[in-house]
Short mmCIF file of C-alpha atoms and ligand atoms in Angstrom, two decimals:
data_model
loop_
_atom_site.label_atom_id
_atom_site.label_comp_id
_atom_site.label_asym_id
_atom_site.label_seq_id
_atom_site.Cartn_x
_atom_site.Cartn_y
_atom_site.Cartn_z
CA UNK A 1 -2.19 12.67 -20.68
CA UNK A 2 -2.29 10.56 -24.13
CA UNK A 3 -1.12 8.67 -26.09
CA UNK A 4 -0.88 8.25 -30.15
CA UNK A 5 0.88 7.15 -33.73
CA UNK A 6 1.12 9.26 -36.13
CA UNK A 7 0.20 6.42 -38.66
CA UNK A 8 1.30 8.96 -41.15
CA UNK A 9 4.16 9.24 -39.69
CA UNK A 10 4.69 5.37 -39.10
CA UNK A 11 7.35 3.48 -41.08
CA UNK A 12 6.11 0.00 -39.34
CA UNK A 13 10.16 -0.25 -38.25
CA UNK A 14 8.44 -2.15 -35.01
CA UNK A 15 11.20 -1.51 -32.47
CA UNK A 16 8.14 0.21 -30.49
CA UNK A 17 7.08 -3.10 -30.76
CA UNK A 18 9.89 -4.11 -28.92
CA UNK A 19 10.43 -1.20 -26.66
CA UNK A 20 7.15 -1.44 -24.68
CA UNK A 21 7.20 -3.64 -20.90
CA UNK A 22 3.92 -3.52 -20.96
CA UNK A 23 3.45 -5.83 -24.44
CA UNK A 24 0.66 -3.12 -25.40
CA UNK A 25 1.48 -2.38 -28.88
CA UNK A 26 0.26 -4.43 -32.13
CA UNK A 27 1.06 -3.95 -35.69
CA UNK A 28 -2.44 -3.07 -37.52
CA UNK A 29 -0.93 -4.25 -41.46
CA UNK A 30 2.25 -1.73 -42.11
CA UNK A 31 1.93 0.24 -39.14
CA UNK A 32 2.25 0.76 -34.73
CA UNK A 33 -1.31 0.11 -32.84
CA UNK A 34 -1.30 1.35 -28.92
CA UNK A 35 -3.74 -1.60 -27.34
CA UNK A 36 -5.78 -0.92 -24.47
CA UNK A 37 -3.09 -2.20 -22.08
CA UNK A 38 -1.08 1.14 -22.55
CA UNK A 39 0.35 2.18 -19.52
CA UNK A 40 1.56 5.99 -20.65
CA UNK A 41 4.91 4.36 -19.36
CA UNK A 42 6.48 6.81 -22.57
CA UNK A 43 8.75 3.69 -22.99
CA UNK A 44 8.22 4.40 -26.66
CA UNK A 45 7.83 7.71 -27.48
CA UNK A 46 12.73 8.42 -27.43
CA UNK A 47 12.62 4.04 -29.90
CA UNK A 48 10.62 6.25 -32.28
CA UNK A 49 12.88 6.44 -35.69
CA UNK A 50 10.74 8.68 -37.17
CA UNK A 51 8.90 10.64 -34.11
CA UNK A 52 4.98 9.57 -35.49
CA UNK A 53 4.75 8.49 -31.66
CA UNK A 54 3.09 11.11 -29.67
CA UNK A 55 2.34 12.17 -26.14
CA UNK A 56 -0.10 15.00 -25.48
CA UNK A 57 -0.45 16.40 -22.23
CA UNK A 58 -2.71 18.79 -20.68
CA UNK A 59 -2.89 22.24 -20.29
CA UNK A 60 -2.34 22.72 -16.11
CA UNK A 61 -5.79 24.91 -16.63
CA UNK A 62 -6.92 20.94 -17.54
CA UNK A 63 -5.04 19.05 -14.91
CA UNK A 64 -7.61 17.23 -12.37
CA UNK A 65 -5.15 16.16 -9.35
CA UNK A 66 -8.70 14.73 -7.20
CA UNK A 67 -8.79 10.35 -9.63
CA UNK A 68 -5.19 10.50 -7.99
CA UNK A 69 -4.81 8.83 -4.13
CA UNK A 70 -2.40 7.17 -1.96
CA UNK A 71 0.89 6.86 -0.61
CA UNK A 72 3.40 4.79 -2.17
CA UNK A 73 6.92 4.15 -1.47
CA UNK A 74 9.55 2.93 -4.59
CA UNK A 75 11.32 -0.13 -2.24
CA UNK A 76 15.01 -0.40 -3.35
CA UNK A 77 17.06 -3.90 -3.08
CA UNK A 78 20.13 -4.13 -1.28
CA UNK A 79 21.92 -8.11 -1.29
CA UNK A 80 18.65 -8.95 -1.76
CA UNK A 81 16.93 -7.32 0.88
CA UNK A 82 14.95 -5.01 1.61
CA UNK A 83 17.55 -1.97 1.59
CA UNK A 84 16.99 -0.33 5.18
CA UNK A 85 15.80 3.53 3.97
CA UNK A 86 13.24 1.88 2.30
CA UNK A 87 11.99 0.93 5.67
CA UNK A 88 12.14 4.04 6.71
CA UNK A 89 9.94 5.55 4.16
CA UNK A 90 7.67 2.91 4.52
CA UNK A 91 7.73 4.58 8.49
CA UNK A 92 6.74 7.36 6.94
CA UNK A 93 4.54 6.80 4.73
CA UNK A 94 2.29 4.80 7.09
CA UNK A 95 1.68 7.89 9.06
CA UNK A 96 0.93 10.36 5.79
CA UNK A 97 -0.91 7.89 4.43
CA UNK A 98 -3.31 6.59 7.91
CA UNK A 99 -3.64 11.56 8.46
CA UNK A 100 -4.76 11.21 4.46
CA UNK A 101 -6.94 8.06 5.26
CA UNK A 102 -5.31 6.04 2.13
CA UNK A 103 -3.84 3.29 0.77
CA UNK A 104 -0.21 2.44 1.60
CA UNK A 105 2.00 0.36 -1.50
CA UNK A 106 5.04 -0.63 -1.16
CA UNK A 107 6.25 -0.34 -5.56
CA UNK A 108 8.98 -3.72 -4.91
CA UNK A 109 11.28 -3.86 -8.63
CA UNK A 110 13.15 -6.12 -9.92
CA UNK A 111 13.93 -10.29 -10.63
CA UNK A 112 12.69 -13.02 -7.93
CA UNK A 113 12.24 -10.17 -4.98
CA UNK A 114 7.89 -11.85 -4.18
CA UNK A 115 9.79 -12.61 -0.96
CA UNK A 116 10.26 -9.49 -0.33
CA UNK A 117 6.68 -9.06 0.52
CA UNK A 118 6.79 -9.83 3.61
CA UNK A 119 9.12 -7.07 4.69
CA UNK A 120 6.72 -4.13 3.61
CA UNK A 121 3.82 -5.87 4.77
CA UNK A 122 5.07 -6.10 8.47
CA UNK A 123 6.89 -2.87 7.84
CA UNK A 124 3.46 -1.56 7.04
CA UNK A 125 2.47 -1.54 3.72
CA UNK A 126 -1.20 -2.55 2.80
CA UNK A 127 -0.92 -2.68 -0.58
CA UNK A 128 2.23 -3.78 -3.41
CA UNK A 129 3.58 -4.18 -7.11
CA UNK A 130 5.54 -6.68 -7.96
CA UNK A 131 7.01 -6.44 -10.80
CA UNK A 132 9.74 -8.87 -11.93
CA UNK A 133 11.52 -9.31 -15.32
CA UNK A 134 15.12 -10.63 -15.35
CA UNK A 135 15.57 -7.79 -17.21
CA UNK A 136 15.01 -5.81 -13.92
CA UNK A 137 17.43 -7.99 -11.57
CA UNK A 138 20.70 -4.85 -11.59
CA UNK A 139 18.90 -1.51 -11.52
CA UNK A 140 18.97 -0.28 -14.56
CA UNK A 141 18.02 3.64 -15.54
CA UNK A 142 15.35 2.98 -17.86
CA UNK A 143 13.74 -0.21 -17.96
CA UNK A 144 12.94 0.75 -13.97
CA UNK A 145 11.73 4.58 -15.53
CA UNK A 146 10.07 2.73 -17.06
CA UNK A 147 8.33 0.12 -15.38
CA UNK A 148 6.87 2.83 -12.70
CA UNK A 149 5.90 5.46 -14.54
CA UNK A 150 3.08 3.62 -15.91
CA UNK A 151 2.34 2.62 -12.72
CA UNK A 152 2.73 5.73 -11.76
CA UNK A 153 0.48 6.95 -15.44
CA UNK A 154 -1.85 4.01 -14.31
CA UNK A 155 -2.98 3.48 -11.11
CA UNK A 156 -2.29 7.14 -10.02
CA UNK A 157 -0.79 8.04 -6.42
CA UNK A 158 -1.25 11.29 -4.89
CA UNK A 159 2.38 10.41 -3.56
CA UNK A 160 5.55 9.14 -4.00
CA UNK A 161 8.54 8.47 -2.26
CA UNK A 162 11.93 7.56 -2.76
CA UNK A 163 15.23 6.80 -1.07
CA UNK A 164 17.80 9.88 -1.13
CA UNK A 165 20.33 6.51 -2.28
CA UNK A 166 22.41 6.83 -5.08
CA UNK A 167 20.14 4.54 -6.93
CA UNK A 168 16.99 6.56 -6.37
CA UNK A 169 18.73 9.87 -7.45
CA UNK A 170 18.80 8.32 -10.34
CA UNK A 171 15.69 6.96 -10.78
CA UNK A 172 13.44 9.99 -9.16
CA UNK A 173 14.51 12.88 -11.31
CA UNK A 174 13.67 10.63 -14.34
CA UNK A 175 10.17 9.49 -14.08
CA UNK A 176 9.19 13.06 -12.81
CA UNK A 177 10.21 14.23 -15.57
CA UNK A 178 8.50 11.68 -17.13
CA UNK A 179 5.21 12.23 -15.23
CA UNK A 180 5.38 15.71 -15.90
CA UNK A 181 5.27 16.24 -12.33
CA UNK A 182 8.18 17.89 -9.46
CA UNK A 183 10.29 16.24 -7.47
CA UNK A 184 11.97 17.20 -3.98
CA UNK A 185 15.40 16.05 -3.00
CA UNK A 186 16.93 15.15 0.25
CA UNK A 187 13.90 16.44 2.74
CA UNK A 188 14.51 15.73 5.68
CA UNK A 189 10.44 16.66 7.11
CA UNK A 190 7.72 15.09 4.88
CA UNK A 191 4.06 16.12 5.98
CA UNK A 192 0.61 16.98 5.67
CA UNK A 193 -1.34 19.95 5.23
CA UNK A 194 -4.93 18.50 5.78
CA UNK A 195 -6.81 20.95 4.37
CA UNK A 196 -5.58 21.43 1.12
CA UNK A 197 -3.69 17.95 0.84
CA UNK A 198 -0.69 19.03 0.13
CA UNK A 199 2.64 16.87 1.33
CA UNK A 200 4.59 19.73 2.92
CA UNK A 201 7.92 18.62 1.73
CA UNK A 202 11.24 20.00 4.06
CA UNK A 203 15.31 20.03 2.58
CA UNK A 204 17.81 22.92 3.47
CA UNK A 205 18.62 25.08 1.37
CA UNK A 206 21.17 27.99 0.75
CA UNK A 207 24.01 26.09 2.00
CA UNK A 208 21.85 25.00 4.99
CA UNK A 209 21.07 27.78 6.79
CA UNK A 210 17.91 28.29 6.22
CA UNK A 211 14.40 25.04 5.71
CA UNK A 212 12.87 25.28 2.66
CA UNK A 213 9.45 23.99 2.69
CA UNK A 214 8.34 23.06 -0.71
CA UNK A 215 4.47 22.06 -1.78
CA UNK A 216 3.73 20.47 -5.68
CA UNK A 217 0.91 21.90 -5.94
CA UNK A 218 -0.52 21.39 -9.46
CA UNK A 219 1.26 18.37 -10.30
CA UNK A 220 0.90 14.92 -9.27
CA UNK A 221 2.51 12.55 -7.90
CA UNK A 222 3.62 14.82 -5.29
CA UNK A 223 6.85 13.22 -5.54
CA UNK A 224 9.93 13.25 -2.34
CA UNK A 225 13.36 11.95 -2.18
CA UNK A 226 14.44 11.74 1.82
CA UNK A 227 17.67 10.28 2.65
CA UNK A 228 19.18 6.87 4.04
CA UNK A 229 18.33 7.51 8.34
CA UNK A 230 16.24 10.65 8.22
CA UNK A 231 12.74 9.29 9.33
CA UNK A 232 12.35 6.09 11.42
CA UNK A 233 10.84 2.87 10.63
CA UNK A 234 8.09 1.08 12.68
CA UNK A 235 9.07 -1.11 14.60
CA UNK A 236 7.68 -4.96 11.84
CA UNK A 237 4.37 -6.33 12.75
CA UNK A 238 4.31 -10.20 12.07
CA UNK A 239 2.35 -11.77 10.42
CA UNK A 240 0.61 -7.99 9.04
CA UNK A 241 -0.40 -8.91 5.35
CA UNK A 242 -0.47 -6.79 1.86
CA UNK A 243 -2.19 -7.14 -1.29
CA UNK A 244 -0.39 -8.18 -4.10
CA UNK A 245 -0.68 -6.26 -7.10
CA UNK A 246 1.70 -8.21 -10.09
CA UNK A 247 2.72 -6.20 -13.28
CA UNK A 248 2.85 -7.84 -16.30
CA UNK A 249 6.01 -6.87 -17.53
CA UNK A 250 8.43 -8.70 -19.79
CA UNK A 251 11.42 -6.16 -21.30
CA UNK A 252 13.64 -7.07 -24.50
CA UNK A 253 16.68 -7.55 -23.55
CA UNK A 254 17.55 -5.79 -26.80
CA UNK A 255 15.71 -2.85 -27.02
CA UNK A 256 17.43 -1.61 -23.27
CA UNK A 257 20.35 0.55 -24.39
CA UNK A 258 22.52 0.01 -21.62
CA UNK A 259 23.87 -3.70 -19.56
CA UNK A 260 26.32 -4.11 -16.21
CA UNK A 261 29.38 -5.55 -17.78
CA UNK A 262 30.84 -5.50 -14.09
CA UNK A 263 29.90 -4.60 -10.69
CA UNK A 264 32.81 -2.89 -8.73
CA UNK A 265 32.18 -2.30 -4.99
CA UNK A 266 34.63 0.01 -2.66
CA UNK A 267 35.13 -2.20 0.45
CA UNK A 268 37.25 0.95 2.16
CA UNK A 269 33.72 2.62 1.88
CA UNK A 270 31.96 -0.63 2.37
CA UNK A 271 33.52 -1.67 6.14
CA UNK A 272 33.58 2.04 7.03
CA UNK A 273 29.19 2.38 7.31
CA UNK A 274 28.49 4.65 9.13
CA UNK A 275 24.77 4.41 8.37
CA UNK A 276 24.02 1.39 10.53
CA UNK A 277 26.57 2.21 13.01
CA UNK A 278 25.59 2.62 16.84
CA UNK A 279 28.96 4.47 17.68
CA UNK A 280 30.61 7.12 15.66
CA UNK A 281 33.52 8.44 17.32
CA UNK A 282 33.93 11.61 14.21
CA UNK A 283 37.28 13.97 14.02
CA UNK A 284 37.39 17.79 12.92
CA UNK A 285 39.79 20.58 11.92
CA UNK A 286 40.56 20.38 15.27
CA UNK A 287 42.73 17.41 14.44
CA UNK A 288 45.23 19.71 13.15
CA UNK A 289 46.56 16.98 11.00
CA UNK A 290 45.94 14.07 9.02
CA UNK A 291 48.34 11.43 11.31
CA UNK A 292 46.19 12.82 14.76
CA UNK A 293 43.34 10.81 13.32
CA UNK A 294 45.23 8.24 14.89
CA UNK A 295 43.49 9.25 18.32
CA UNK A 296 39.87 8.55 16.77
CA UNK A 297 40.86 5.35 15.06
CA UNK A 298 42.01 4.28 18.64
CA UNK A 299 39.08 5.75 20.49
CA UNK A 300 36.71 4.06 18.07
CA UNK A 301 38.65 0.85 17.99
CA UNK A 302 38.14 1.22 22.06
CA UNK A 303 34.10 1.90 21.93
CA UNK A 304 33.63 -0.18 19.09
CA UNK A 305 32.59 1.88 17.29
CA UNK A 306 33.48 3.69 13.34
CA UNK A 307 34.89 6.91 12.57
CA UNK A 308 33.53 10.31 11.10
CA UNK A 309 34.84 13.06 9.85
CA UNK A 310 33.99 16.79 9.34
CA UNK A 311 33.59 18.26 5.84
CA UNK A 312 36.74 20.35 5.95
CA UNK A 313 39.11 17.17 6.78
CA UNK A 314 38.02 15.54 3.64
CA UNK A 315 38.29 18.59 2.14
CA UNK A 316 41.91 18.15 2.90
CA UNK A 317 41.89 14.99 1.80
CA UNK A 318 42.32 13.51 5.85
CA UNK A 319 40.51 10.95 5.96
CA UNK A 320 38.48 9.10 2.76
CA UNK A 321 34.94 11.35 1.61
CA UNK A 322 32.97 7.99 2.87
CA UNK A 323 33.53 8.89 6.38
CA UNK A 324 31.78 12.59 5.76
CA UNK A 325 28.87 13.15 8.22
CA UNK A 326 26.63 16.13 6.83
CA UNK A 327 24.33 17.65 4.69
CA UNK A 328 27.12 16.39 1.94
CA UNK A 329 28.18 13.51 3.29
CA UNK A 330 26.83 10.26 6.08
CA UNK A 331 23.21 10.94 7.83
CA UNK A 332 23.78 9.60 10.86
CA UNK A 333 22.16 7.34 13.95
CA UNK A 334 24.12 6.62 16.18
CA UNK A 335 23.06 5.25 19.42
CA UNK A 336 26.31 7.06 20.53
CA UNK A 337 28.80 9.94 18.82
CA UNK A 338 31.69 11.49 19.89
CA UNK A 339 32.62 14.84 18.40
CA UNK A 340 35.90 15.48 18.50
CA UNK A 341 37.44 18.78 17.73
CA UNK A 342 34.32 19.56 15.86
CA UNK A 343 33.01 22.90 15.72
CA UNK A 344 28.85 22.58 15.08
CA UNK A 345 27.62 24.14 11.68
CA UNK A 346 25.06 23.80 11.69
CA UNK A 347 25.80 21.84 8.00
CA UNK A 348 27.90 18.83 10.15
CA UNK A 349 24.93 19.17 13.06
CA UNK A 350 22.40 18.75 10.02
CA UNK A 351 23.87 14.57 9.33
CA UNK A 352 23.88 14.23 13.54
CA UNK A 353 21.45 15.47 15.38
CA UNK A 354 19.12 12.66 15.41
CA UNK A 355 21.79 10.75 17.16
CA UNK A 356 20.58 9.52 20.15
CA UNK A 357 23.50 10.93 22.84
CA UNK A 358 26.21 12.69 22.07
CA UNK A 359 29.54 14.51 23.27
CA UNK A 360 31.10 17.16 22.53
CA UNK A 361 35.38 17.42 22.91
CA UNK A 362 36.08 21.40 22.04
CA UNK A 363 38.12 23.19 23.48
CA UNK A 364 36.12 26.46 23.03
CA UNK A 365 33.57 26.58 25.49
CA UNK A 366 31.78 28.91 23.16
CA UNK A 367 31.58 25.97 20.36
CA UNK A 368 27.75 25.48 18.64
CA UNK A 369 28.78 21.89 19.01
CA UNK A 370 27.92 21.69 23.53
CA UNK A 371 24.75 23.91 21.86
CA UNK A 372 23.45 19.82 21.21
CA UNK A 373 25.40 17.95 22.17
CA UNK A 374 24.46 15.55 25.43
CA UNK A 375 27.59 15.70 27.21
CA UNK A 376 30.34 18.05 27.03
CA UNK A 377 34.10 18.45 27.50
CA UNK A 378 35.58 21.78 26.94
CA UNK A 379 39.68 20.47 27.19
CA UNK A 380 42.25 20.04 24.73
CA UNK A 381 40.76 16.66 22.38
CA UNK A 382 44.31 15.44 22.55
CA UNK A 383 44.44 15.28 26.12
CA UNK A 384 40.92 13.62 26.50
CA UNK A 385 40.37 11.62 23.69
CA UNK A 386 43.44 9.30 24.87
CA UNK A 387 42.84 9.29 27.68
CA UNK A 388 38.61 8.62 26.83
CA UNK A 389 40.39 5.10 25.58
CA UNK A 390 41.87 4.41 28.19
CA UNK A 391 39.06 4.52 30.16
CA UNK A 392 37.19 2.31 28.27
CA UNK A 393 40.17 -0.14 27.23
CA UNK A 394 39.61 -0.83 30.90
CA UNK A 395 36.06 -1.32 31.11
CA UNK A 396 36.25 -3.70 28.24
CA UNK A 397 38.91 -5.15 30.00
CA UNK A 398 37.08 -6.19 33.34
CA UNK A 399 33.93 -7.49 31.79
P1 FAD B 1 36.26 24.02 12.48
O1 FAD B 1 35.60 25.15 11.92
O2 FAD B 1 37.11 24.55 12.01
O3 FAD B 1 35.81 22.95 13.91
C1 FAD B 1 37.23 23.07 14.68
C2 FAD B 1 37.24 22.58 16.56
O4 FAD B 1 37.52 22.61 16.42
C3 FAD B 1 36.59 24.25 17.17
O5 FAD B 1 35.08 24.44 17.74
C4 FAD B 1 37.46 24.96 17.56
O6 FAD B 1 37.27 25.36 18.73
C5 FAD B 1 37.89 23.30 17.83
N1 FAD B 1 39.39 22.65 18.29
C6 FAD B 1 40.47 22.73 18.21
N2 FAD B 1 41.64 22.66 18.62
C7 FAD B 1 41.64 21.95 19.41
C8 FAD B 1 41.37 21.19 20.01
N3 FAD B 1 43.18 20.48 20.05
N4 FAD B 1 40.97 20.11 21.32
C9 FAD B 1 39.74 20.52 21.22
N5 FAD B 1 39.08 20.83 20.06
C10 FAD B 1 39.75 22.15 19.21
N6 FAD B 1 30.88 19.93 7.54
C11 FAD B 1 30.66 19.21 7.07
O7 FAD B 1 31.16 19.00 8.27
N7 FAD B 1 29.71 18.23 6.91
C12 FAD B 1 29.62 18.31 5.75
O8 FAD B 1 28.58 17.51 4.75
C13 FAD B 1 28.89 20.03 5.03
N8 FAD B 1 28.50 19.85 3.74
C14 FAD B 1 28.76 21.61 3.69
C15 FAD B 1 27.87 21.56 2.29
C16 FAD B 1 27.88 22.56 1.71
C17 FAD B 1 26.91 23.50 1.48
C18 FAD B 1 28.48 24.35 2.87
C19 FAD B 1 28.91 25.99 1.94
C20 FAD B 1 29.56 23.82 3.66
C21 FAD B 1 29.49 22.15 4.67
N9 FAD B 1 29.85 21.62 5.15
C22 FAD B 1 30.24 20.57 6.32
C23 FAD B 1 31.34 22.57 6.58
C24 FAD B 1 30.71 23.21 7.12
O9 FAD B 1 29.78 24.89 7.10
C25 FAD B 1 32.09 23.77 8.44
O10 FAD B 1 33.22 24.02 7.59
C26 FAD B 1 32.86 22.39 8.70
O11 FAD B 1 31.31 21.79 9.77
C27 FAD B 1 33.36 22.51 9.80
O12 FAD B 1 34.80 22.04 10.30
P2 FAD B 1 35.54 21.72 11.71
O13 FAD B 1 34.30 22.03 12.96
O14 FAD B 1 35.44 20.43 11.47
O15 FAD B 1 36.45 22.58 11.69
FE1 SF4 B 2 4.50 3.21 -25.11
FE2 SF4 B 2 4.59 2.91 -22.91
FE3 SF4 B 2 1.88 2.76 -22.96
FE4 SF4 B 2 3.50 0.52 -24.23
S1 SF4 B 2 2.86 1.61 -22.31
S2 SF4 B 2 2.18 1.89 -25.44
S3 SF4 B 2 5.92 1.26 -24.14
S4 SF4 B 2 3.49 4.49 -23.92
#
């Protein structure tokens, strides 16, 4: 990839100078000039009003992947902490990097986030790229894309992983398009083909009826997003250290197209933290009507758990969407998952089969949920669930 300025077209407006987060454009007389500090991030290309900045891409047959090395995890910061999904990706990234005999790096972007380097190191990173600037305090697509694209073009990792969160789903496709590579979203499995040094990215396709194995053969890096709670994090190693590479970025706020005016939080959604719950009691269409979710809430409360739901109950408006478990809902990994009146469709299982213990209550002895349940109770949920609630309350009263 190459980037240069067509001096015949350049009007000397200097918009690109302000837009370059790496300070790599200077004025040479009346026209702009790109210096050796250029990371090929591409931020200047779209701001030029006369299309004087040209980005040339190599033909597929000229692409040389051999100088791409290492596994990167783009760490996400949530309420001043490393997001759980980033720690999970560092766990998986460690395994991939060890197989490839390559380093594992975390990319930490934000403002005043250096304190999180320790957590990334203890969770498996050998190296942390640290990009700090006041303009990066809150996630915004433009500046984050500029930072990450520049880093990728400069340091050439062979694999880049992001969480399939709101942020990751917004950022990953932008960056993939900018650095001209492929992206596999919502992977449920990642492994290495050691012979070809390829990342095999597994994800459900065709409504979850098949598991597709996807490779990015010609382009680098190989990029994937993974939902929270799909991979398992490593036990942190206290005192483990990582090399820190400071990324020299400086943004001109005036050249960023978006401003964060307000952050509105959905308190209901935050209160129902399915992804971190140890106990989930989930209701399905077997409940027959919305008010019957009451029996599910009572059992969840008695056990100190939270309420999950199958998709039809959400689609029918019986319960808000943030309760949904499954392929198009949340992926969960509780210690205990009690599925009540849920048939066990593959799209539901995609979100909860990682639970340590599954208890299923269903009146149909042939329901698919029993195939994966550790304990199955065949019968009417309206008799069984209240009985379980009663037992839970009695047990707790004795404690
Ligand atoms: P049903 O399949 O209707 O099952 C109801 C169960 O209740 C039955 O097994 C029945 O025997 C039992 N029952 C009835 N009465 C009683 C009683 N009195 N006592 C005990 N048991 C009783 N689904 C999800 O859940 N999450 C997703 O994220 C999701 N994503 C999807 C994405 C796509 C692209 C598609 C195509 C589908 C998706 N679905 C998802 C829908 C999925 O295919 C199933 O339709 C859905 O999971 C079924 O929900 P259910 O088990 O509640 O309902
Ligand atoms: Fe353009 Fe990015 Fe290079 Fe700056 S670092 S000159 S914005 S491609």
